[in-house]
Coordinates of C-alpha atoms in Angstrom, one line a residue:
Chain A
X23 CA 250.3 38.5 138.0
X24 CA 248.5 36.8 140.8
X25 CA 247.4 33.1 140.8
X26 CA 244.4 33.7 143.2
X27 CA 240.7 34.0 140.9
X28 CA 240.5 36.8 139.0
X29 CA 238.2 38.7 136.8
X30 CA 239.5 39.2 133.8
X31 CA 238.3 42.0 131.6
X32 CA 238.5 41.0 128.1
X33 CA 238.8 43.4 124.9
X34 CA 236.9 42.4 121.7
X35 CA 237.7 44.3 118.2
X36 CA 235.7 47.1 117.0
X37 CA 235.7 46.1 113.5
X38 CA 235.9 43.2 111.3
X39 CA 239.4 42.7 111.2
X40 CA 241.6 39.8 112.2
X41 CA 241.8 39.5 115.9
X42 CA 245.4 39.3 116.0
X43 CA 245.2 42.6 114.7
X44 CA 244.2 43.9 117.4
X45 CA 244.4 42.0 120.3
X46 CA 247.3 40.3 121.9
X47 CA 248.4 36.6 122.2
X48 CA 247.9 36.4 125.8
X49 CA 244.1 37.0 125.8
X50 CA 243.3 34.3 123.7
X51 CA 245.8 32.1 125.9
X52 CA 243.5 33.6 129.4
X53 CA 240.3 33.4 127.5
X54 CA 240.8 30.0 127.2
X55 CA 241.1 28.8 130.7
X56 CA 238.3 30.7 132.4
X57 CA 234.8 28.9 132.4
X58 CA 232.1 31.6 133.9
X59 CA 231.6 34.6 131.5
X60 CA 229.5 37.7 132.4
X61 CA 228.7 39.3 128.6
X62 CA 226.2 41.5 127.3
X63 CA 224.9 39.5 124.7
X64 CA 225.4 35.5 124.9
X65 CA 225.5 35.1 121.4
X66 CA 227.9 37.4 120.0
X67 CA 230.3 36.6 123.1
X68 CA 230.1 32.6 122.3
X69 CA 231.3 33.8 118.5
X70 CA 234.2 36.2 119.7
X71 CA 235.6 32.9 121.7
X72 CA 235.2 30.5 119.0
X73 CA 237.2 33.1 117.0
X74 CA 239.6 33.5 119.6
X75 CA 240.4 29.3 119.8
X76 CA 238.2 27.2 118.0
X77 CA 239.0 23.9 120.2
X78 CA 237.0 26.1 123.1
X79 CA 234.3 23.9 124.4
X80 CA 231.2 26.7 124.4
X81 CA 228.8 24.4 126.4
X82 CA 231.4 23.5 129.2
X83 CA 231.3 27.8 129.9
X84 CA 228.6 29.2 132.1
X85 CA 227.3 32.6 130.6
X86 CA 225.6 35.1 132.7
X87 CA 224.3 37.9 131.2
X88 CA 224.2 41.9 131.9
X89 CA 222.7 44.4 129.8
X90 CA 220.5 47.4 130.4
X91 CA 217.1 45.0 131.4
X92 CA 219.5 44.0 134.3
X93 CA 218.6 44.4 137.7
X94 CA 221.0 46.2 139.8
X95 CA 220.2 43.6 142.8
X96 CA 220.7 40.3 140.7
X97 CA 224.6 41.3 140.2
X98 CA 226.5 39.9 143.0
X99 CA 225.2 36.9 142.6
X100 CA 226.8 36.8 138.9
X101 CA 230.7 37.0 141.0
X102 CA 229.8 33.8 143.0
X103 CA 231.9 31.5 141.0
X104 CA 234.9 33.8 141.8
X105 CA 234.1 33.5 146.0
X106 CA 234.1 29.7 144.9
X107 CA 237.9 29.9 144.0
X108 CA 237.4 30.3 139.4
X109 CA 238.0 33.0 137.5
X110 CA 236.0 35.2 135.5
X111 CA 235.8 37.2 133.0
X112 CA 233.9 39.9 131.5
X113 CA 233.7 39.8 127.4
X114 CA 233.0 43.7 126.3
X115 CA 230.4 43.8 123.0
X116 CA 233.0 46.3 121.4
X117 CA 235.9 47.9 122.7
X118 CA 237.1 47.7 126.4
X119 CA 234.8 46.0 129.0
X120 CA 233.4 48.6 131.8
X121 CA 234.7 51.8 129.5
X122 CA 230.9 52.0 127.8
X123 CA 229.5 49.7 128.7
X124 CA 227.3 48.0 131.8
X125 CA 230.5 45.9 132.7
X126 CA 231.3 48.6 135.5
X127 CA 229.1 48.0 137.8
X128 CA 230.4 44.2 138.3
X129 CA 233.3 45.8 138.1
X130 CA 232.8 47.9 141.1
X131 CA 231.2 45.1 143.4
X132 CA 234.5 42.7 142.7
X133 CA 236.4 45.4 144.2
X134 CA 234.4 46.2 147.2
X135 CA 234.5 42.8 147.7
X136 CA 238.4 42.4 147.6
X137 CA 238.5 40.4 144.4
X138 CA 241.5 40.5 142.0
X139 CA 240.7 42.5 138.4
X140 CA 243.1 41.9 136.0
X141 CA 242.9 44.3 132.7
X142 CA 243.9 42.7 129.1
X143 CA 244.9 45.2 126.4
X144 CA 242.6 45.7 123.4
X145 CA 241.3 48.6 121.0
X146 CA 239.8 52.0 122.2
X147 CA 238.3 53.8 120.4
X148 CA 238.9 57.0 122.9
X149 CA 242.5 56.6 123.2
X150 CA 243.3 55.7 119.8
X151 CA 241.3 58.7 118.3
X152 CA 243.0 61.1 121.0
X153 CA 246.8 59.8 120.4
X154 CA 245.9 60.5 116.5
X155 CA 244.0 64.0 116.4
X156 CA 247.4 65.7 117.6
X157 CA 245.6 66.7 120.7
X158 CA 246.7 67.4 124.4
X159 CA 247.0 64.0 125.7
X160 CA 248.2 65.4 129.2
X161 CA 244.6 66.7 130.1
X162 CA 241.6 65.1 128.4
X163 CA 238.1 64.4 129.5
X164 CA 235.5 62.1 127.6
X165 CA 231.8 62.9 127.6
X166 CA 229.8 60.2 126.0
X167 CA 227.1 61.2 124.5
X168 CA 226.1 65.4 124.2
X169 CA 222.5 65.8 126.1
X170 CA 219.8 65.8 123.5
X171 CA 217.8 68.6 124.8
X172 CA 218.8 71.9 122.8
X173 CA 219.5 74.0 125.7
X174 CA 221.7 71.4 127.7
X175 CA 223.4 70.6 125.0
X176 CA 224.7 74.1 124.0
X177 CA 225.4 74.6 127.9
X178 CA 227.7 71.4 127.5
X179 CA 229.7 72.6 124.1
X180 CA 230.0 75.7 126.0
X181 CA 231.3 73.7 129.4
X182 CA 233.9 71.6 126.7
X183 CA 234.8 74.9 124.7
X184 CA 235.6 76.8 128.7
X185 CA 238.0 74.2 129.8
X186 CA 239.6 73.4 125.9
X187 CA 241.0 77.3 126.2
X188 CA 240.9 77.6 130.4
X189 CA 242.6 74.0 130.7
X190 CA 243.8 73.1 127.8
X191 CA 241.7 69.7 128.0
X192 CA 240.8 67.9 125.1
X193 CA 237.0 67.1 124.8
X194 CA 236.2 63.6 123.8
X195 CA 232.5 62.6 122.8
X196 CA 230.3 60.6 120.7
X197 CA 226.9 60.4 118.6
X198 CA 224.4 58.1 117.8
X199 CA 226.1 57.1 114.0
X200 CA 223.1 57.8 111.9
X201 CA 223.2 61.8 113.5
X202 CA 226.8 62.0 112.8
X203 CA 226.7 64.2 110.1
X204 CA 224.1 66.6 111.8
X205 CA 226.6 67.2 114.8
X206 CA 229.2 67.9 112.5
X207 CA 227.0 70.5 110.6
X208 CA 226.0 71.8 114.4
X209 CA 229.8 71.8 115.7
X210 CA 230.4 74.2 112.2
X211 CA 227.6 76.4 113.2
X212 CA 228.2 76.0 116.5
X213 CA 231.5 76.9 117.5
X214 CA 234.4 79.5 116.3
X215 CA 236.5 78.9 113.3
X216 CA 239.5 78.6 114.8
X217 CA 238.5 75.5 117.2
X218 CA 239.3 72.0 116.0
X219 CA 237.7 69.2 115.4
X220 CA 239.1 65.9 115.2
X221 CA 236.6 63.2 113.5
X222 CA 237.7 59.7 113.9
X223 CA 235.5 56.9 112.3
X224 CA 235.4 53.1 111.7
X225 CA 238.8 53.2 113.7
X226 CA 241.1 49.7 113.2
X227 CA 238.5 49.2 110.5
X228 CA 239.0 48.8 106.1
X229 CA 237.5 52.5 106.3
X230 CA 239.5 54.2 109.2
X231 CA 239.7 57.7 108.7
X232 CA 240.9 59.7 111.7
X233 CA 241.0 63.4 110.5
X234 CA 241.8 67.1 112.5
X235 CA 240.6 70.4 110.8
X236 CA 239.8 73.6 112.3
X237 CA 236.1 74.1 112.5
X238 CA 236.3 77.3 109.6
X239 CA 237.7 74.3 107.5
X240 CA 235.1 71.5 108.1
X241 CA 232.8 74.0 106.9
X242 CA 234.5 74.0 103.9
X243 CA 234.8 70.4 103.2
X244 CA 232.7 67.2 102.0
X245 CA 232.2 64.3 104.3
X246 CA 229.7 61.6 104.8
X247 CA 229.9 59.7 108.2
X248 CA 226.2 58.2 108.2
X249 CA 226.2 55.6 110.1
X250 CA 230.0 55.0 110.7
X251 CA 231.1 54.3 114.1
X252 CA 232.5 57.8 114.8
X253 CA 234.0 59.5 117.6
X254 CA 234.4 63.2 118.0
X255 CA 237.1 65.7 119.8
X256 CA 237.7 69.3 120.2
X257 CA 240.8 71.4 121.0
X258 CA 242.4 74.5 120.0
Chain B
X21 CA 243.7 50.9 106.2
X22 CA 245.1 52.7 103.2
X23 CA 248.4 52.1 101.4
X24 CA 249.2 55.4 100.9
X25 CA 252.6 56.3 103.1
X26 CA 251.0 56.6 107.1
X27 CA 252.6 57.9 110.6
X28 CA 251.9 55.0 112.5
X29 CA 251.9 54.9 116.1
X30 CA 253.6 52.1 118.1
X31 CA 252.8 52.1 121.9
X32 CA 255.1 49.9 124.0
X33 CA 255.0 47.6 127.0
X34 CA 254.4 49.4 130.4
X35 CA 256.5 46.8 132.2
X36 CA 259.2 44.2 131.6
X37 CA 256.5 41.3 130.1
X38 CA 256.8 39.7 126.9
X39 CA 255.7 41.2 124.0
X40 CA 252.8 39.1 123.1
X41 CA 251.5 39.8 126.3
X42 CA 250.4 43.4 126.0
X43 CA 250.8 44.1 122.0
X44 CA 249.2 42.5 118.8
X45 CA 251.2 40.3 116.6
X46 CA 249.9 42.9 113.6
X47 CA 252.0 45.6 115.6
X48 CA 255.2 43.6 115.0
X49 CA 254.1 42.6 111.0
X50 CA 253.7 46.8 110.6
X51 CA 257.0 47.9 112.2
X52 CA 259.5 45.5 110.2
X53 CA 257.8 47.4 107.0
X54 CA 259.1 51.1 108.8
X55 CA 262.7 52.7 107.9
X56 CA 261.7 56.2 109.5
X57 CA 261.0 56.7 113.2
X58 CA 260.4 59.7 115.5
X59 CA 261.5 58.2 118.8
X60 CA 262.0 59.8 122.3
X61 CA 265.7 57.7 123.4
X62 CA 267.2 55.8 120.3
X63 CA 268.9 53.5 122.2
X64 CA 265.7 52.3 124.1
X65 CA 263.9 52.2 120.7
X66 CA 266.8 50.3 119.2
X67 CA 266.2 47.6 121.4
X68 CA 262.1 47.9 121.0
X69 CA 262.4 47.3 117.7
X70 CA 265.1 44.5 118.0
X71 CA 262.7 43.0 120.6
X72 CA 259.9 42.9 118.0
X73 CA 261.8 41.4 115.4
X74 CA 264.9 40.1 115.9
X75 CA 265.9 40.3 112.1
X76 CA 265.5 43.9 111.7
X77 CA 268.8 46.2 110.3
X78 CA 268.5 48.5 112.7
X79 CA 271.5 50.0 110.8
X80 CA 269.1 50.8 107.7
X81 CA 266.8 52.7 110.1
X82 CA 266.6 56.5 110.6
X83 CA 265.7 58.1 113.7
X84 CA 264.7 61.3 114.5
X85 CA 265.1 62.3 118.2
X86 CA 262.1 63.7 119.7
X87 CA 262.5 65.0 123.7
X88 CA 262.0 67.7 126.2
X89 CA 265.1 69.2 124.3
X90 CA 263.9 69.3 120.6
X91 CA 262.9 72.7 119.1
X92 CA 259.5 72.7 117.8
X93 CA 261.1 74.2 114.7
X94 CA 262.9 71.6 114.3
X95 CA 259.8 68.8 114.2
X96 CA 258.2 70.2 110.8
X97 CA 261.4 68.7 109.2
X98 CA 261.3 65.7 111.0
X99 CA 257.9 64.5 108.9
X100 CA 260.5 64.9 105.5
X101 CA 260.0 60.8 104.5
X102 CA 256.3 60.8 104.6
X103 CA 256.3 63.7 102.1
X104 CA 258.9 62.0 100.3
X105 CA 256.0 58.4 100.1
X106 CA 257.8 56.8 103.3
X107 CA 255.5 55.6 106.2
X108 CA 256.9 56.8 109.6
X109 CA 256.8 55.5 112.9
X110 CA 256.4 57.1 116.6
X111 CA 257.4 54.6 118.7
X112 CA 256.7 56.1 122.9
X113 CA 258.8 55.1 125.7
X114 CA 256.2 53.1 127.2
X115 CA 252.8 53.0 126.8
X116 CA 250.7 54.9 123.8
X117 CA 252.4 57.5 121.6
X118 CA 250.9 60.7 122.1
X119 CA 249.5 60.3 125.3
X120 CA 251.6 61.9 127.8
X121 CA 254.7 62.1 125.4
X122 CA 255.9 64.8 122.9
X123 CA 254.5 62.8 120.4
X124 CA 251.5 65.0 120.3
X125 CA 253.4 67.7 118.9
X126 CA 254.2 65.6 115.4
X127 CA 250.9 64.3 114.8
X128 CA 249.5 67.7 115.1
X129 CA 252.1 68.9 111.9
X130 CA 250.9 65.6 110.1
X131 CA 247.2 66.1 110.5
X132 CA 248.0 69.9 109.4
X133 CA 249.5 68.6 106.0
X134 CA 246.4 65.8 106.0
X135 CA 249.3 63.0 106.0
X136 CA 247.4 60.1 107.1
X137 CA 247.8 58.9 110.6
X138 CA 247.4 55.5 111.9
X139 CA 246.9 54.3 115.6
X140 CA 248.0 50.9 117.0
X141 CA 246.9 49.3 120.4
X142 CA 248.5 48.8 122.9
X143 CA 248.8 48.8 126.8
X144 CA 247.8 52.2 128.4
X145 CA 248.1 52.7 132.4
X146 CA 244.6 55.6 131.6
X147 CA 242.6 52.9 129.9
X148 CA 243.2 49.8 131.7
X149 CA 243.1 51.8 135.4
X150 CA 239.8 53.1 134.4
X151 CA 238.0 49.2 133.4
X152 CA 239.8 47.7 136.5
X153 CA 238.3 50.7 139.1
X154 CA 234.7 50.5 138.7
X155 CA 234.2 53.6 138.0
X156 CA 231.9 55.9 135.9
X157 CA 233.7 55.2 132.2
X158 CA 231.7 56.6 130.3
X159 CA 232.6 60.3 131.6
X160 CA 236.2 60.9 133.0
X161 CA 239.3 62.9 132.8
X162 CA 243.4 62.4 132.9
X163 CA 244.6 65.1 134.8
X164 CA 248.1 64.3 133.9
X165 CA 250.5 65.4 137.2
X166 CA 248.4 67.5 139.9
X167 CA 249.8 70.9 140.3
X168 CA 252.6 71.2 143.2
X169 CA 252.5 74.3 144.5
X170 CA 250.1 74.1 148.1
X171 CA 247.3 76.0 146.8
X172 CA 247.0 75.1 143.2
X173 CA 246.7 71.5 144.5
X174 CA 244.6 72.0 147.0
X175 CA 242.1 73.8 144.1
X176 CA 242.8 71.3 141.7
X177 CA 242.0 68.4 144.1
X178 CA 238.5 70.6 145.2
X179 CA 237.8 70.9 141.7
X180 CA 238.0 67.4 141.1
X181 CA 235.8 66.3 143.5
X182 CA 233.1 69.1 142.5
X183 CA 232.9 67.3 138.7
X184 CA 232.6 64.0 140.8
X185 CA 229.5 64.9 142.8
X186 CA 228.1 67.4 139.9
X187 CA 228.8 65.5 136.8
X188 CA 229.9 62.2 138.0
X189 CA 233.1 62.0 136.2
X190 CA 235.9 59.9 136.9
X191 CA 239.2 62.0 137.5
X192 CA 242.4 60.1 137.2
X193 CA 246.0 61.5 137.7
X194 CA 249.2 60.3 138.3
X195 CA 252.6 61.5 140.7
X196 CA 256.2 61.0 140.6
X197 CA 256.9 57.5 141.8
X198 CA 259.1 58.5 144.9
X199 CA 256.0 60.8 145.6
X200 CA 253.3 57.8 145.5
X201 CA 253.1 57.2 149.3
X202 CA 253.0 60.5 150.1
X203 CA 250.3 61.8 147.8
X204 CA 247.8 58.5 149.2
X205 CA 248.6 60.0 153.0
X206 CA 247.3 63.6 151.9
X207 CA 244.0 62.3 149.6
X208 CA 243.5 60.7 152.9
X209 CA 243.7 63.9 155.1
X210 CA 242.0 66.0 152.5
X211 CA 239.5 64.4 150.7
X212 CA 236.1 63.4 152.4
X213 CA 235.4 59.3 154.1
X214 CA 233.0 58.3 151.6
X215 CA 235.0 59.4 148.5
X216 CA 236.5 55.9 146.3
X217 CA 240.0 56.0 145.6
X218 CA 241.3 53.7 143.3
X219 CA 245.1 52.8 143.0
X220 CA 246.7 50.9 140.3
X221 CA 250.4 50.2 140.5
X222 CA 252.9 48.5 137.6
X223 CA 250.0 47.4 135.1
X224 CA 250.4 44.4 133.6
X225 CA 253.6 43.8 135.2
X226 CA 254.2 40.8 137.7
X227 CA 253.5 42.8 141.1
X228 CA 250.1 44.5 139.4
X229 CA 247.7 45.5 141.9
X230 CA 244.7 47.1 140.9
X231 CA 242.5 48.3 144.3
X232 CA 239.6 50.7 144.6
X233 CA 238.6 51.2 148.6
X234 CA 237.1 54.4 150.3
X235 CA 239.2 56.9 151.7
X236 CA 238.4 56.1 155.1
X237 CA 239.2 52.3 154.6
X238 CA 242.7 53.8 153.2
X239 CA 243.4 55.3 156.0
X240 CA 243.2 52.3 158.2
X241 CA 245.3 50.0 156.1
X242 CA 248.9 49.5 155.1
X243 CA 250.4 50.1 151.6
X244 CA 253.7 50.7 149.5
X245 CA 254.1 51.9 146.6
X246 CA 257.2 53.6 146.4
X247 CA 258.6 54.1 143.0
X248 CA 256.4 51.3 141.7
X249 CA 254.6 53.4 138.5
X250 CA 251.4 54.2 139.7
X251 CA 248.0 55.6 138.8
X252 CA 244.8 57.4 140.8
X253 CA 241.0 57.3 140.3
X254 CA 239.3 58.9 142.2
X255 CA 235.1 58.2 142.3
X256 CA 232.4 58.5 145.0

């Protein structure tokens, strides 16, 4: 890998469990030369790099922070420490920086810019939920979250259900945790019996549970995911 | 995670980098526990495993052979141990089980029989492509290989850029490695100026390059990436 500045996009688990667990050597051995951060949330990004070395110095490192209040224009300014010849890197809340989250958008100006981005391994939930269902991993599309509005939303199952049979692409999605339950009632009353439905909650966590049953089956069967990080595909 | 016996899923480096580079030391504490793998080349997993641990008897392992070759008959039998209160393992020839392996195939049988299934992390080309691009992330596809017949690609390749401009998802797909050059010099004479193409060649290894520029700025510049594994975004 190149010596030049980079941005590196760090990883950070999606449950309470040992970061070695989940995360590899190296990124605690990178985290801990890079000084300028870009994060969502200053706090809990200071207490994933104290957990990743505790002999970090936290108030040597320059934080800048992007969330949703953000203003598109104030950006570039954050990847002026990399035009100064330091790397950076990009601490993700949960998960993988820039998958779902604001991160992409930095992400997007480094590279018009010519800037070296330098991916570390960590957790997803996407990819760990799709290589477990027993899915088509060839061909797989991920939605985020279904549209609220009733109409749009049963346009969009019926979009994911089209290009399951047409395509045979697996359809990847999530929901708000406290309305997990409710989508799972609406996927059984929703959808034909024979279509199946992968649910995959607290994954890497104490409660994983990562479970495929055709839709005529999940009718059938008890389950209580209020509230648990969940994430939801389709195939037949 | 539970006790009970699990089919766990061991992804492997994409490139020739240490270990502790790309895969958690957790991975390495789960596979000395395995006696019963699914694996795609034995020899190639021989020396995975040996590479993880150097005190392993690979002599007291069992492998089944999972390839282009294997009957699907033949898999059911193949999950034997875990009915039997052995965990398994799937170890992939590089990258995540499942994803764009026959893995997918055995993980279906297991959910079927509602044996427990358990994901580990590692590297994946899809994932870390995707953060590195700038790209939308939190709607995209894997395409897997695009069609090679004239036609079919040219409709897959129209296709893809419709669900860019209509529903701004991502589409990502990859080529045969000879092919890489090639396919860049016909996105360029097919796909419009203002479209983003991203390119993302041996990830994680030492000569990782990870570049998003517009088609018409691709046009203009040199590149070579002949038989270097290689991935495509494309974005606008």
């Amino acid at each position: 890998m190149s010596l030049s500045p980079s941005l590196y996009l760090f990883p950070v688990q999606l449950s309470d469990v040992p970061l070695q667990n989940v995360l590899p050597a190296f990124n605690m051995e990178i985290i801990s030369t890079v000084k300028y951060f870009i994060v969502e949330n200053v706090r809990t990004a200071r207490r994933f790099l104290k957990s990743c070395d505790k002999s970090i110095n936290i108030d040597e490192l320059t934080f800048f922070v992007l969330n949703q209040h953000t203003l598109a224009t104030d950006i570039p300014a954050m990847l002026e420490p990399i035009k100064l010849g330091y790397s950076m890197g990009i601490i993700s809340e949960a998960g993988c920086p820039a998958i779902a989250d604001p991160g992409a958008d930095v992400v997007a100006i480094a590279q018009s810019k010519g800037y070296n981005v330098v991916p570390l391994v960590g957790p997803s939930s996407i990819l760990m939920s799709l290589m477990s269902s027993g899915f088509n991993g060839q061909s797989f599309a991920f939605n985020g979250y279904l549209p609220i509005e009733p109409s749009a939303r049963n346009n969009k199952l019926k979009e994911m259900e089209r290009r399951i049979r047409r395509e045979r692409q697996s359809q990847i999605f999530i929901e708000t945790p406290y309305r997990n339950n409710k989508l799972i009632e609406e996927l059984c009353n929703t959808l034909p019996g024979d279509m199946l439905l992968c649910v995959a909650s607290d994954i890497t966590g104490e409660s994983q549970s990562i479970v495929t049953k055709k839709i005529s089956q999940w009718k059938k069967c008890e389950y209580n995911y209020n509230k648990i990080p969940t994430i939801f595909l389709l195939f037949s």
